Amino acid sequence: MISTPNLDKLFSPRSIAIVGASATLGKIGAMPVTLLQSNGYTGSIYPVNPRATEIQGLPCYSSLSKIEADIDLAIIAVPASHACEALEQARPGQIASAVIFSSGFSETGDEGHQQQLRLQTLAKERQIQLLGPNCLGYMNLRENTYATFSPAPLGGIVAPGSIGMVTQSGAFGAYAYCMARERGLGLSFWISTGNESDVDVADCISWLVQDPHTQVIMAYMEGCKNGDKLKDALSAARKASKPVVITKIGRTQSGAVAAASHTAALAGDDAVYDTLFKQYGAIRAHTIDEFFNIGHALSVWNKAPAISSLGIMSISGGVGALMADEADENELLLPQMPDAMQERLLKRIPFASPRNPVDVTGQAITDPGVFIDTALDMLEAGSYGALTVFLAAAGSSEALWPHIQNFARTLQDRYPDTPLALCALLPPERRHELEKLGCLTFSDPSIAIRTIAAILKRNRSQPPAVIANAAKTIIWPEGNGTLNETDSLRILKQAGVPVVPFDIVSSKSAASAAAAQINVPVVMKIISPNILHKSDMGGVKLNIQGADSVGRAYDEIMASAAEHAPNAQIDGILIAPMVPNGVECIMGMHRDPVFGPVIMFGLGGVFVEILKDVSFRLAPFSKQEALEMIHETRAVDLLKGARGRHPADIDAIAEGLAALSQLAHLTDGLIDSIDVNPFIALPAGQGAMALDALVIRKSSS
Amino acid sequence: MISTPNLDKLFSPRSIAIVGASATLGKIGAMPVTLLQSNGYTGSIYPVNPRATEIQGLPCYSSLSKIEADIDLAIIAVPASHACEALEQARPGQIASAVIFSSGFSETGDEGHQQQLRLQTLAKERQIQLLGPNCLGYMNLRENTYATFSPAPLGGIVAPGSIGMVTQSGAFGAYAYCMARERGLGLSFWISTGNESDVDVADCISWLVQDPHTQVIMAYMEGCKNGDKLKDALSAARKASKPVVITKIGRTQSGAVAAASHTAALAGDDAVYDTLFKQYGAIRAHTIDEFFNIGHALSVWNKAPAISSLGIMSISGGVGALMADEADENELLLPQMPDAMQERLLKRIPFASPRNPVDVTGQAITDPGVFIDTALDMLEAGSYGALTVFLAAAGSSEALWPHIQNFARTLQDRYPDTPLALCALLPPERRHELEKLGCLTFSDPSIAIRTIAAILKRNRSQPPAVIANAAKTIIWPEGNGTLNETDSLRILKQAGVPVVPFDIVSSKSAASAAAAQINVPVVMKIISPNILHKSDMGGVKLNIQGADSVGRAYDEIMASAAEHAPNAQIDGILIAPMVPNGVECIMGMHRDPVFGPVIMFGLGGVFVEILKDVSFRLAPFSKQEALEMIHETRAVDLLKGARGRHPADIDAIAEGLAALSQLAHLTDGLIDSIDVNPFIALPAGQGAMALDALVIRKSSS
């Protein structure tokens, strides 16, 4: 666990100096002075500009050092070339934190990067916390702290609220600010991190987790340099039950290329981010609308239960079916109402469809009581995580508005924790009125359902299982680099990954003796660090049975090795039983440069090779997580015994994966990669085992 | 080609009688009288109600027959039980068409269904065109014909425009009307078809294709009973270059179940609708928002080129990458600007990213000329089907609005046919102003890109190839039911599907002679209608070479048959060459109850069995279409030679599929199903061939 920096002085300053403050309204250096003053910031404001004595009615200082007081936050609004200098002019210890608006740093190439390093060094020496450079700054909305030069607040202020927003991109951030205003969302903080020379998105998430006014965190990321910090921040958010919705760019090939040309440091594989968010309970949003829909919904439906099923009520059977389509695609279940309640509805509306979707038909418009009673019946049944109601054009009816209001009030009074979504076209003031009752409105019922699904189905389980200590005592062979097959298998075995029982023999008689022990047909394989394509040179023999045959095979393999690789170091011949009729799986570990060891699982052959049908998890993880990982592959039906096949021992695969993940975690930094191929899943109840493995240790550097 | 009924009197009536007209405002029978009068319908209006002499200022008639004039359209707004009677009271020939608002017909069960049949019979006898029953009626917006009881127009009228809208569901229709109003869309027609006892969605599409004011058709469907009519309607729309966007419910298991409980007749497999829409150039929308986004965009960007590539310009590199992600997922290409143009941009904005996405950076805000020049450069390059621009918060700036307007005007003047999407938050009046220039705005850039992708990538190719006559002369074996393997292969061969060369022999000597002719290892298989599991009873021998071995195999197979199936009818033994190293494919035909023969393609083994990795097309189709069909499967990489495999003869597979589709089309009604499994694709250039096939003829009924 990395300790979270205390960012109080940066994000809740009682004194702010603006270096490069300007009297010309609209200029970058004028904007924070304007915004702080006009919005009622109650701390001290010190404009700094050597060419002015007064700015926007405040006395102006020629440099930071001329200010007698210590300063919680210095805003740097001068060109990059003068930014360091401005801070240097302050007294050591005078400045606790700084927001650097200036661009012209790392984002512009080598020279700028040098400038940024200089800035970082200075800040470190003087223990100044930095936000930026090349950022739009931030706003603390409850304390009216506008440490930003974005003109967005000039178009109207966002109300203080429970959503903390942090974005790496200033342009995205400004747009998001405007969208929040348009949608009527309330923000606690709005932070843009820019080049992240010091404080990054993860730090801000951790800060927002600690902020009592923030209940939901919305984050926009372009990349991450410190994976552990991000993991900790997301863990803390989950622990505090503050959900996080994240948009991260670069989820496709084209997007990744564009992101790489945009961000200095491209960080890791996008699939790894995907699994990170999944494992740590963050919800990933792929579009700006989704980002806002989910963020907004989380702030209203903050106590939504973890029940992945939906109740649908509609005055149109057709649209009810359209909603069922969307629920199905989002893997929400649609359990039916209990029979008695179905009968009650049919008594009142004979041509209703009382299952789920419940179609109350257009007739219900003439009897709004049916709406309430049916909805209450549905919620009383208790099997729905949320309720979605399609009102069609009746939702915009003036005459029906009091009924709609009453409907929302009654339901939310009785079931305050159950998300209620009304699908109707309503003017903003009515939407807000319903929202105050805890009910969100959507014009598109499919979007309502997608949003609900994201919220109900988010991973709220606790962090990965604590790791057993057993694997810590792994005995390593000498040397470094690539381990041979038997050493690799031994490492796995020590870590609790099941491996095929095997012997290494160095003589014909030992071979025969070993085979006799095994007593079923065996495979024999030459073990040598110098022979890569063993089959091609006669180094592998399959399905050998009986002492004579085994002895003969031993001689043949050795002869073949002597002929084809006379100088090879021969470590012996591996003898192992032939493993019958299992399903070939592959598991592996590689190190992500940002997030550390990543475990991969897939089925052998075309599944991995052609279909790239694999799933990932960050190590370490539990058996439960491993089971989900297996079920994420399309090929899982093969393991489950599709089309009359034997079901495979999925449990044993999951245990193997979890053990591999613990090995990867505990040896992090020692191993570059592990390949277990094939990992054979035997029929259910009979286990699974690695037949071959390759462990590559970190090359000593 | 089914002849399209002339619906002039129904949809463009000069006289309208309202049976069940009411003086009580808001009642179903009052609504059309109110709407027709208040919106300036210029034809004659005849209220009919035996209990009134005047309604809403118009003389009222006690029955239709009391009206002297002939009536183009009778609106029936009385309970279901009186609907028939009302029409019967008219003089034969007096009424040309009728809209039946009344519910209580087929949608309510058997009794209602009988009512509906009675209505249909009467209408047929009297040649009255029927819309409904159980429908909301329709509106002809240009002629102010409000033959509806939906109160939606009371909330505000939708302007006449170029979009024709037809929906099976009234509730959906009313909602869609309100959405069109809210989004400022113009409609030519708004039609709700309800139970479709006569006129259905397909008829309405055909009508809208002929309507000179309609340029775009938006259709909402729950099911289709007459596939040929829908095919013809979509063909006509494509021929007339009037794009169709369709939402159809029931695309998932849950949705299909809900749809089945809602619509009386469940029609066909949803995958068949999917391929129908694809083949006939209709765009399928999955949500209401998508339906409107695409419909709206088609009406503005009606001349969008068929170029599947996109230019992206952004003032945020991050959001540019987010847009690239969306483009990638929607299979739009992102070609770069020519070098010279990239250099020109870099001279003005050194830290711009001049590739595509083009990141003009926040600096461009201070120099709006950069925007226009860069966008013009991009369009001049000529490789973009559309241009999407993200303006972030600058898009909402008052100060920049004139520049934005100028930007849109300049681009659309110079490149009027290239869709231009601006991503910004704008008030409705500004959105409409830009729309008049041909530029659409979106708050979410990802939605902009999805919409553009749907439009650029829609299938605009002409209808399926005309069929050769050759297959018409197919010679059928006698009898009916399931054909044996050799007869099945012969049918395929006659249709031009390549099959393995084979012989049927009935003696040991003939077997040896046949094998000698083939001169490579052969497969031998017993042919009998009574032996299903041939391998299990020793009826199949693989890899036999040489006259002696072949003769011995002949005897063994016959002996085995005599032992295991002494009473079986033996049609001979098939001898065919063993086919080496191909990729196993499967193709097949089944008849959809609504849309006729459907061809399926997939790869053998796990691909079809476990992964359901198959694609479909309605027969007949061209080789080009077959190629697309093959490329739709995830396993296509295997055929293309992934991971060092030999590329397979994809061309030959496509030819086989097209031939199969022609066979299916020409024998429609004669064959229930065809299975070709395996269909072996040999290495590229070496062809493909069916090794086994099963043709099941339609059982004579």
PDB file of C-alpha atoms in Angstrom, chain B residues 1 62 88 118 166 320 345 408 428 441 455 584:
ATOM      1  CA  MET B   1     -42.500  -9.013 -57.924  1.00  0.00           C
ATOM      2  CA  SER B  62     -76.572   8.658 -38.599  1.00  0.00           C
ATOM      3  CA  GLU B  88     -71.799  -2.958 -43.841  1.00  0.00           C
ATOM      4  CA  ARG B 118     -65.141 -11.085 -40.552  1.00  0.00           C
ATOM      5  CA  VAL B 166     -44.294   3.649 -40.342  1.00  0.00           C
ATOM      6  CA  GLY B 320      -9.344  12.432 -30.868  1.00  0.00           C
ATOM      7  CA  LEU B 345      -0.568  22.483 -40.359  1.00  0.00           C
ATOM      8  CA  ALA B 408     -19.930  24.902 -41.430  1.00  0.00           C
ATOM      9  CA  PRO B 428     -31.570  23.791 -30.330  1.00  0.00           C
ATOM     10  CA  THR B 441     -24.263  18.310 -34.232  1.00  0.00           C
ATOM     11  CA  ILE B 455     -24.683   5.724 -43.234  1.00  0.00           C
ATOM     12  CA  GLU B 584     -13.489 -28.538 -43.272  1.00  0.00           C
TER      13      GLU B 584
END
